[in-house]
Coordinates of C-alpha atoms and ligand atoms in Angstrom, one line a residue:
X195 CA 10.5 2.6 34.8
X196 CA 11.8 -0.9 34.9
X197 CA 11.2 -3.4 32.2
X198 CA 10.3 -7.0 33.0
X199 CA 13.0 -9.4 31.9
X200 CA 10.4 -12.1 31.2
X201 CA 7.6 -10.4 29.4
X202 CA 8.8 -6.9 28.6
X203 CA 6.1 -5.2 30.6
X204 CA 6.9 -1.7 31.8
X205 CA 6.7 -1.5 35.6
X206 CA 7.0 1.4 38.0
X207 CA 10.4 1.9 39.7
X208 CA 10.6 0.1 43.0
X209 CA 8.2 -2.6 42.0
X210 CA 9.5 -6.0 43.1
X211 CA 7.4 -8.2 40.8
X212 CA 6.2 -7.7 37.3
X213 CA 2.6 -6.4 37.2
X214 CA 1.9 -8.5 34.1
X215 CA 3.6 -11.9 34.6
X216 CA 4.7 -11.9 38.2
X217 CA 8.4 -12.4 37.4
X218 CA 10.9 -11.0 39.8
X219 CA 12.1 -7.6 38.5
X220 CA 15.8 -7.0 38.1
X221 CA 17.3 -3.6 38.6
X222 CA 20.7 -2.7 37.1
X223 CA 21.7 -1.5 40.6
X224 CA 21.0 -5.0 41.9
X225 CA 23.4 -6.5 39.4
X226 CA 26.2 -4.2 40.4
X227 CA 25.5 -4.6 44.1
X228 CA 25.4 -8.3 43.7
X229 CA 28.7 -8.5 41.9
X230 CA 30.3 -6.4 44.6
X231 CA 28.9 -8.5 47.4
X232 CA 29.5 -11.8 45.6
X233 CA 33.0 -12.6 46.9
X234 CA 32.5 -12.2 50.6
X235 CA 29.0 -13.8 50.5
X236 CA 30.2 -16.8 48.7
X237 CA 33.2 -17.4 50.9
X238 CA 31.0 -16.9 54.0
X239 CA 28.4 -19.5 53.1
X240 CA 30.5 -21.6 50.8
X241 CA 27.6 -23.8 49.6
X242 CA 26.0 -21.5 47.0
X243 CA 26.3 -22.0 43.3
X244 CA 29.2 -20.1 41.7
X245 CA 27.4 -18.3 38.8
X246 CA 27.0 -14.6 39.1
X247 CA 26.8 -13.0 35.7
X248 CA 27.3 -14.7 32.4
X249 CA 27.0 -12.7 29.2
X250 CA 26.7 -14.3 25.8
X251 CA 27.1 -12.3 22.7
X252 CA 26.5 -13.2 19.0
X253 CA 29.3 -13.3 16.5
X254 CA 30.0 -10.4 14.3
X255 CA 28.9 -11.6 10.8
X256 CA 26.8 -9.2 8.8
X257 CA 25.8 -9.2 5.1
X258 CA 25.0 -5.6 4.3
X259 CA 24.7 -6.5 0.6
X260 CA 21.6 -8.5 1.4
X261 CA 20.0 -5.7 3.4
X262 CA 16.5 -5.1 2.1
X263 CA 13.3 -4.3 3.8
X264 CA 12.1 -7.9 3.4
X265 CA 15.3 -9.4 4.7
X266 CA 15.5 -7.0 7.6
X267 CA 12.0 -7.9 8.6
X268 CA 12.8 -11.6 8.3
X269 CA 15.8 -11.1 10.5
X270 CA 13.7 -9.2 13.1
X271 CA 11.3 -12.2 13.1
X272 CA 14.2 -14.6 13.5
X273 CA 15.5 -12.6 16.4
X274 CA 12.1 -12.6 18.1
X275 CA 11.7 -16.3 17.6
X276 CA 15.2 -16.9 19.1
X277 CA 14.3 -14.7 22.0
X278 CA 11.2 -16.8 22.7
X279 CA 13.1 -20.0 22.5
X280 CA 15.7 -18.7 25.0
X281 CA 12.9 -17.6 27.3
X282 CA 11.3 -21.0 27.1
X283 CA 14.6 -22.6 28.1
X284 CA 14.9 -20.4 31.1
X285 CA 11.4 -21.0 32.1
X286 CA 11.9 -24.7 31.9
X287 CA 15.1 -24.5 33.9
X288 CA 13.5 -22.5 36.7
X289 CA 10.6 -25.1 36.9
X290 CA 12.9 -28.1 36.9
X291 CA 13.2 -29.8 40.3
X292 CA 16.9 -30.5 40.7
X293 CA 19.2 -31.6 43.4
X294 CA 21.2 -28.5 44.6
X295 CA 24.4 -30.4 44.0
X296 CA 23.4 -30.7 40.3
X297 CA 22.6 -27.1 39.9
X298 CA 25.9 -26.1 38.4
X299 CA 25.8 -28.9 35.9
X300 CA 22.2 -28.0 34.9
X301 CA 23.1 -24.4 34.6
X302 CA 26.1 -25.1 32.4
X303 CA 23.8 -27.2 30.1
X304 CA 21.4 -24.2 30.0
X305 CA 24.2 -21.8 29.1
X306 CA 25.4 -24.2 26.4
X307 CA 22.0 -24.4 25.0
X308 CA 21.5 -20.7 24.9
X309 CA 24.9 -20.3 23.4
X310 CA 24.1 -22.7 20.6
X311 CA 20.9 -20.8 19.9
X312 CA 22.9 -17.6 19.5
X313 CA 25.5 -19.4 17.3
X314 CA 22.6 -20.7 15.1
X315 CA 21.9 -17.1 14.3
X316 CA 25.1 -17.1 12.2
X317 CA 23.2 -19.2 9.7
X318 CA 19.7 -18.0 10.2
X319 CA 20.2 -14.2 10.0
X320 CA 20.2 -13.0 6.4
X321 CA 21.7 -9.5 6.7
X322 CA 21.9 -8.5 10.4
X323 CA 24.9 -9.3 12.5
X324 CA 24.2 -11.8 15.4
X325 CA 26.4 -9.5 17.4
X326 CA 23.5 -7.2 18.1
X327 CA 22.2 -9.9 20.4
X328 CA 23.5 -10.3 23.9
X329 CA 22.1 -12.5 26.7
X330 CA 22.9 -11.9 30.3
X331 CA 22.2 -14.7 32.8
X332 CA 21.9 -13.5 36.3
X333 CA 21.4 -15.4 39.5
X334 CA 18.2 -14.5 41.4
X335 CA 19.0 -12.2 44.3
X336 CA 16.7 -14.0 46.7
X337 CA 16.8 -17.6 45.4
X338 CA 20.3 -18.5 44.2
X339 CA 18.9 -21.6 42.6
X340 CA 16.7 -19.6 40.3
X341 CA 18.2 -17.6 37.4
X342 CA 16.9 -14.5 35.6
X343 CA 17.8 -13.6 32.1
X344 CA 18.1 -10.4 30.2
X345 CA 18.3 -10.3 26.4
X346 CA 19.3 -7.2 24.7
X347 CA 19.6 -5.9 21.2
X348 CA 22.2 -3.3 20.3
X349 CA 19.8 -0.5 19.4
X350 CA 22.4 1.8 18.0
X351 CA 23.5 -0.9 15.6
X352 CA 19.9 -1.7 14.7
X353 CA 19.3 1.9 14.0
X354 CA 22.2 2.0 11.6
X355 CA 20.6 -0.8 9.7
X356 CA 17.4 1.1 9.5
X357 CA 19.2 4.3 8.4
X358 CA 21.1 2.3 5.7
X359 CA 17.8 0.8 4.6
X360 CA 16.1 4.1 4.4
X361 CA 18.8 5.6 2.3
X362 CA 18.6 2.7 -0.1
X363 CA 14.9 2.9 -0.4
X364 CA 15.0 6.7 -1.0
X365 CA 17.6 6.5 -3.8
X366 CA 15.5 3.7 -5.4
X367 CA 12.4 5.8 -5.1
X368 CA 14.0 8.8 -6.6
X369 CA 15.0 6.8 -9.6
X370 CA 11.5 5.5 -10.1
X371 CA 10.0 8.9 -9.8
X372 CA 12.4 10.2 -12.5
X373 CA 11.4 7.4 -14.7
X374 CA 7.7 8.0 -14.3
X375 CA 8.0 11.7 -14.9
X376 CA 9.1 11.1 -18.5
X377 CA 6.1 10.5 -20.8
X378 CA 6.8 7.7 -23.3
X379 CA 4.1 8.4 -25.8
X380 CA 5.0 11.4 -27.9
X381 CA 1.7 11.4 -29.8
X382 CA -0.3 12.4 -26.7
X383 CA -0.5 16.0 -25.7
X384 CA 1.2 16.1 -22.4
X385 CA 4.0 18.4 -21.2
X386 CA 7.0 16.7 -19.7
X387 CA 7.1 17.6 -16.0
X388 CA 10.4 18.3 -14.4
X389 CA 11.2 15.5 -12.0
X390 CA 10.1 16.9 -8.7
X391 CA 12.5 17.0 -5.8
X392 CA 10.9 14.4 -3.6
X393 CA 11.5 13.7 0.0
X394 CA 10.6 10.2 1.3
X395 CA 7.4 10.2 3.2
X396 CA 9.4 9.0 6.2
X397 CA 11.1 12.3 6.2
X398 CA 8.0 14.3 5.4
X399 CA 4.8 13.2 7.1
X400 CA 2.0 12.9 4.5
X401 CA -0.4 14.3 7.1
X402 CA 1.2 17.4 8.4
X403 CA 4.0 17.7 5.8
X404 CA 6.2 18.8 8.6
X405 CA 7.3 16.0 11.0
X406 CA 9.4 13.0 10.3
X407 CA 8.1 9.5 10.8
X408 CA 9.9 7.2 13.1
X409 CA 9.7 3.5 13.7
X410 CA 8.1 2.7 17.0
X411 CA 10.1 0.5 19.3
X412 CA 8.4 -2.4 20.8
X413 CA 8.5 -2.8 24.5
X414 CA 9.7 -6.4 24.1
X415 CA 12.8 -7.9 25.6
X416 CA 15.0 -7.6 22.6
X417 CA 14.0 -3.9 22.3
X418 CA 13.8 -4.7 18.7
X419 CA 12.7 -2.1 16.2
X420 CA 9.0 -2.7 15.5
X421 CA 8.6 -2.3 11.7
X422 CA 4.9 -2.5 12.0
X423 CA 4.2 1.1 13.0
X424 CA 5.4 4.5 11.9
X425 CA 4.6 7.5 13.9
X426 CA 4.9 11.2 13.1
X427 CA 6.8 13.0 15.8
X428 CA 5.2 16.3 14.9
X429 CA 1.4 15.6 14.5
X430 CA 1.2 12.1 16.0
X431 CA -0.2 10.4 12.8
X432 CA 0.2 6.7 13.0
X433 CA 0.8 4.4 9.9
X434 CA 0.4 0.7 10.4
X435 CA 2.1 -1.7 8.2
X436 CA -0.1 -4.2 6.3
X437 CA 2.2 -6.4 4.2
X438 CA 3.8 -4.1 1.6
X439 CA 1.4 -1.3 2.4
X440 CA 0.8 1.2 5.1
X441 CA -2.5 2.2 6.5
X442 CA -3.0 5.7 7.9
X443 CA -4.7 4.4 11.1
X444 CA -4.8 7.5 13.4
X445 CA -4.4 11.2 13.3
X446 CA -5.0 13.9 15.9
X447 CA -7.0 16.1 13.6
X448 CA -9.6 14.3 11.6
X449 CA -10.2 17.5 9.5
X450 CA -6.8 17.1 7.9
X451 CA -7.2 16.6 4.1
X452 CA -4.9 13.6 4.2
X453 CA -7.2 11.9 6.6
X454 CA -10.3 12.8 4.6
X455 CA -8.8 11.5 1.4
X456 CA -6.7 8.5 2.7
X457 CA -7.8 7.7 6.3
X458 CA -7.8 3.9 6.8
X459 CA -6.5 3.4 3.3
X460 CA -3.6 1.0 2.7
X461 CA -1.2 2.6 0.3
X462 CA 2.3 1.7 -0.9
X463 CA 5.3 3.6 0.3
X464 CA 5.7 5.3 -3.0
X465 CA 2.1 6.5 -2.9
X466 CA 2.6 8.0 0.6
X467 CA 5.8 9.6 -0.7
X468 CA 3.9 11.1 -3.6
X469 CA 1.2 12.3 -1.2
X470 CA 3.8 13.8 1.1
X471 CA 5.2 15.7 -1.9
X472 CA 1.8 17.1 -2.9
X473 CA 0.8 14.3 -5.1
X474 CA -2.0 11.7 -4.8
X475 CA -2.7 8.1 -4.3
X476 CA -2.8 5.9 -7.4
X477 CA -6.6 5.7 -7.3
X478 CA -7.0 9.5 -7.0
X479 CA -4.2 10.1 -9.4
X480 CA -6.0 7.9 -12.0
X481 CA -9.3 9.6 -11.5
X482 CA -7.6 13.0 -11.8
X483 CA -5.5 12.1 -14.8
X484 CA -8.4 10.6 -16.6
X485 CA -10.7 13.5 -15.9
X486 CA -8.0 15.8 -17.2
X487 CA -7.6 13.6 -20.3
X488 CA -11.4 13.6 -20.9
X489 CA -11.5 17.4 -20.5
X490 CA -8.6 17.7 -23.0
X491 CA -10.4 15.3 -25.4
X492 CA -13.6 17.4 -25.2
X493 CA -11.7 20.5 -26.0
X494 CA -10.2 18.8 -29.0
X495 CA -6.7 18.8 -27.6
X496 CA -6.0 15.1 -27.7
X497 CA -4.4 13.6 -30.8
X498 CA -5.1 10.0 -31.5
X499 CA -3.0 7.4 -33.2
X500 CA -4.9 6.8 -36.5
X501 CA -6.4 3.3 -36.6
X502 CA -7.0 1.3 -39.8
X503 CA -10.3 2.5 -41.1
X504 CA -13.0 -0.1 -42.1
X505 CA -14.8 2.6 -44.1
X506 CA -13.5 4.6 -47.1
X507 CA -12.3 8.0 -45.9
X508 CA -12.9 11.2 -47.8
X509 CA -10.4 13.9 -48.6
X510 CA -9.0 15.5 -45.4
X511 CA -10.7 12.9 -43.3
X512 CA -8.9 10.8 -40.7
X513 CA -10.1 7.8 -38.7
X514 CA -10.0 8.5 -34.9
X515 CA -11.6 5.5 -33.2
X516 CA -12.9 2.1 -34.4
X517 CA -15.2 0.2 -32.0
X518 CA -16.2 -3.3 -32.7
X519 CA -19.3 -5.3 -31.5
X520 CA -21.4 -2.2 -31.2
X521 CA -25.1 -2.6 -30.7
X522 CA -27.3 -0.2 -32.6
X523 CA -30.6 0.5 -30.8
X524 CA -33.6 2.6 -31.9
X525 CA -36.8 3.5 -30.2
X526 CA -39.9 1.8 -31.6
X527 CA -43.5 2.9 -30.9
X528 CA -45.3 0.4 -28.7
X529 CA -49.0 -0.2 -28.1
X530 CA -50.2 0.3 -24.6
X531 CA -51.2 -3.1 -23.0
X532 CA -53.0 -3.6 -19.7
X533 CA -52.3 -0.1 -18.5
X534 CA -48.6 -0.3 -18.9
X535 CA -46.2 0.4 -21.6
X536 CA -44.2 -2.4 -22.9
X537 CA -41.1 -2.5 -20.8
X538 CA -37.9 -1.5 -22.4
X539 CA -34.9 -3.0 -20.7
X540 CA -33.5 0.2 -19.3
X541 CA -30.0 -0.2 -18.0
X542 CA -29.4 2.3 -15.3
X543 CA -26.0 3.8 -15.1
X544 CA -24.1 2.2 -12.3
X545 CA -20.6 2.8 -11.0
X546 CA -20.3 6.3 -12.1
X547 CA -16.6 6.8 -11.7
X548 CA -15.9 10.0 -13.5
X549 CA -16.7 13.4 -12.1
X550 CA -16.9 15.1 -15.5
X551 CA -20.3 14.8 -17.1
X552 CA -23.1 12.7 -15.8
X553 CA -24.5 9.4 -17.1
X554 CA -28.2 9.0 -17.3
X555 CA -30.6 6.1 -17.4
X556 CA -32.3 5.7 -20.7
X557 CA -36.0 6.2 -20.6
X558 CA -38.3 6.4 -23.5
X559 CA -41.7 6.4 -21.8
X560 CA -43.8 6.0 -24.9
X561 CA -41.5 4.0 -26.9
X562 CA -39.6 0.8 -26.6
X563 CA -35.9 0.6 -27.2
X564 CA -35.0 -2.3 -29.6
X565 CA -31.7 -3.5 -30.8
X566 CA -31.8 -3.2 -34.5
X567 CA -28.3 -4.3 -35.6
X568 CA -24.8 -4.9 -34.5
X569 CA -21.6 -3.8 -36.2
X570 CA -18.6 -1.6 -36.2
X571 CA -18.7 2.1 -35.2
X572 CA -16.1 4.3 -36.7
X573 CA -15.4 7.9 -35.6
X574 CA -13.5 10.0 -38.0
X575 CA -12.6 13.6 -37.9
X576 CA -15.8 14.4 -39.8
X577 CA -18.3 11.5 -39.4
X578 CA -19.7 8.9 -37.1
X579 CA -20.3 5.8 -39.2
X580 CA -22.0 2.6 -38.1
X581 CA -21.6 -0.4 -40.4
X582 CA -23.9 -3.2 -39.4
X583 CA -25.0 -6.4 -41.1
X584 CA -28.4 -4.9 -42.0
X585 CA -27.8 -1.2 -41.9
X586 CA -25.2 1.5 -42.5
X587 CA -25.7 4.8 -40.6
X588 CA -23.7 7.8 -41.7
X589 CA -23.8 10.7 -39.3
X590 CA -22.2 14.0 -40.4
X591 CA -20.7 15.5 -37.3
X592 CA -21.8 18.9 -38.5
X593 CA -25.4 17.7 -38.2
X594 CA -25.2 16.4 -34.7
X595 CA -27.5 18.2 -32.3
X596 CA -26.8 16.5 -29.1
X597 CA -25.1 13.5 -27.6
X598 CA -26.1 11.8 -24.4
X599 CA -23.7 9.7 -22.4
X600 CA -24.6 6.4 -20.8
X601 CA -22.6 3.9 -18.9
X602 CA -22.4 1.6 -22.0
X603 CA -22.6 4.0 -24.9
X604 CA -24.1 7.2 -26.4
X605 CA -27.3 8.4 -27.9
X606 CA -27.1 10.9 -30.7
X607 CA -29.7 13.2 -32.2
X608 CA -29.1 14.9 -35.5
X609 CA -30.8 17.3 -37.8
X610 CA -33.6 16.0 -40.0
X611 CA -33.9 12.8 -38.0
X612 CA -36.6 12.4 -35.4
X613 CA -35.4 9.2 -33.8
X614 CA -32.6 9.1 -31.3
X615 CA -29.8 6.6 -32.3
X616 CA -28.2 4.6 -29.6
X617 CA -24.8 3.1 -30.0
X618 CA -24.2 0.7 -27.1
X619 CA -21.5 -1.7 -25.8
X620 CA -18.8 0.9 -26.5
X621 CA -17.5 0.3 -23.0
X622 CA -16.4 -3.2 -23.9
X623 CA -13.5 -1.5 -25.9
X624 CA -10.8 0.4 -24.2
X625 CA -8.3 3.0 -25.2
X626 CA -4.6 3.3 -24.2
X627 CA -4.3 6.7 -22.7
X628 CA -1.3 8.6 -21.5
X629 CA -2.1 11.3 -19.1
X630 CA 0.3 13.2 -16.8
X631 CA 3.0 10.7 -17.9
X632 CA 1.0 7.7 -16.7
X633 CA -0.5 5.1 -18.9
X634 CA -4.1 3.9 -18.5
X635 CA -6.5 1.5 -20.0
X636 CA -9.6 3.6 -20.4
X637 CA -12.9 1.9 -21.2
X638 CA -14.8 3.8 -23.9
X639 CA -17.9 4.4 -21.9
X640 CA -20.5 7.0 -22.9
X641 CA -18.7 9.9 -21.1
X642 CA -15.4 9.1 -22.8
X643 CA -17.0 8.6 -26.3
X644 CA -19.1 11.8 -26.0
X645 CA -16.0 13.8 -25.0
X646 CA -14.1 12.5 -28.0
X647 CA -16.9 13.2 -30.4
X648 CA -17.4 16.7 -29.0
X649 CA -13.7 17.2 -29.4
X650 CA -13.9 16.3 -33.1
X651 CA -16.9 18.6 -33.6
X652 CA -14.9 21.5 -32.1
X653 CA -12.2 21.0 -34.6
X654 CA -14.5 21.0 -37.7
Ligands
LIG9 ZN1 6.6 -9.6 33.2
LIG10 ZN1 2.8 14.6 10.8

């Protein structure tokens, strides 16, 4: 394979012109042969321009202390832009009609211009050393008044930057994981997990948990590391960079659970690292943590920080939850009119986001639901108390027969009371929840409130 010096296209060995852009292809052998032949050829003809091979290299100034993913990416972009500018200069040069006697002068100008572009990198590059860049100017073999140019990046040195960067990101991640593993709310029932020994996802592919991911090298002139794609050497999974996130864009086996859960999803590096180590994405982690929390609450295993109670508590009674702006609804019998029952505004549960427990649509076919009052709903360890402007409802938890969960509240049925009592708008309030060491803002929807009430009933 031979790479085109103009556009970077891969061409089969032996090809004379680039398949993609038509530029003359340069073989390293040619360069050597040329330099060997140069002296006798020149002396024989005597009129040809003197240039044979000029190599320009950047200065060695690096700023490792500024090496970060963002800065490295910026430097890569700077180098690509510089490469394009140099290519433009050469293109312009080759298309300039000039007197053959002026060739050497024009060429020197070109070399100076390229050189100043490379010197400018001293200022433009943030962390990477300009020395990784080298530009070789070669006289065309067939037309001595045309020049070809090869730009190169020192790949070994680039890889060292990448390695340094990876090591830094890993140690940063390890610290963050350690921090997250320590629950900060001692009131909440949650065992401290030992900080897991995590490997960066780049060292443990989240798909096969076996291979390591490597940055793909672009087939561009600079041979620069392409930060935009990571590929697993073991299973072939491809992760494409999207800003700060990486999207799992391809796998060889679409039955892989990682593909099923996260295919085409853009996740952060720390999420991929968590997945590679048997964890989950933030969204799945949240659902899982909250479902566990709800199950704990239902079993009566969650302890709540006691809120100030708006109602007077009895002996051995503690306030658990106080919800404001609660609407109290009750069914009212309605007369049938024109063949239809008066339409209650039934709000159908939408956006069911919890797997535990279902939410149902309210339907009272022979009755109409009416809002009766609004006020404060207080759950204690023994009662559910609604204090409205017109009415106070005092429900002894021992007398509760059933609770139904809705998206925006609960309906309760109790002994010696025929009518179902609806407490709605509970989901406008939320609860600070710590689960699995993570903190969440959990809206008190029907499922959550029902679980908490059931947990209290269990503890009676
Ligand atoms: Zn080409
Ligand atoms: Zn893999």
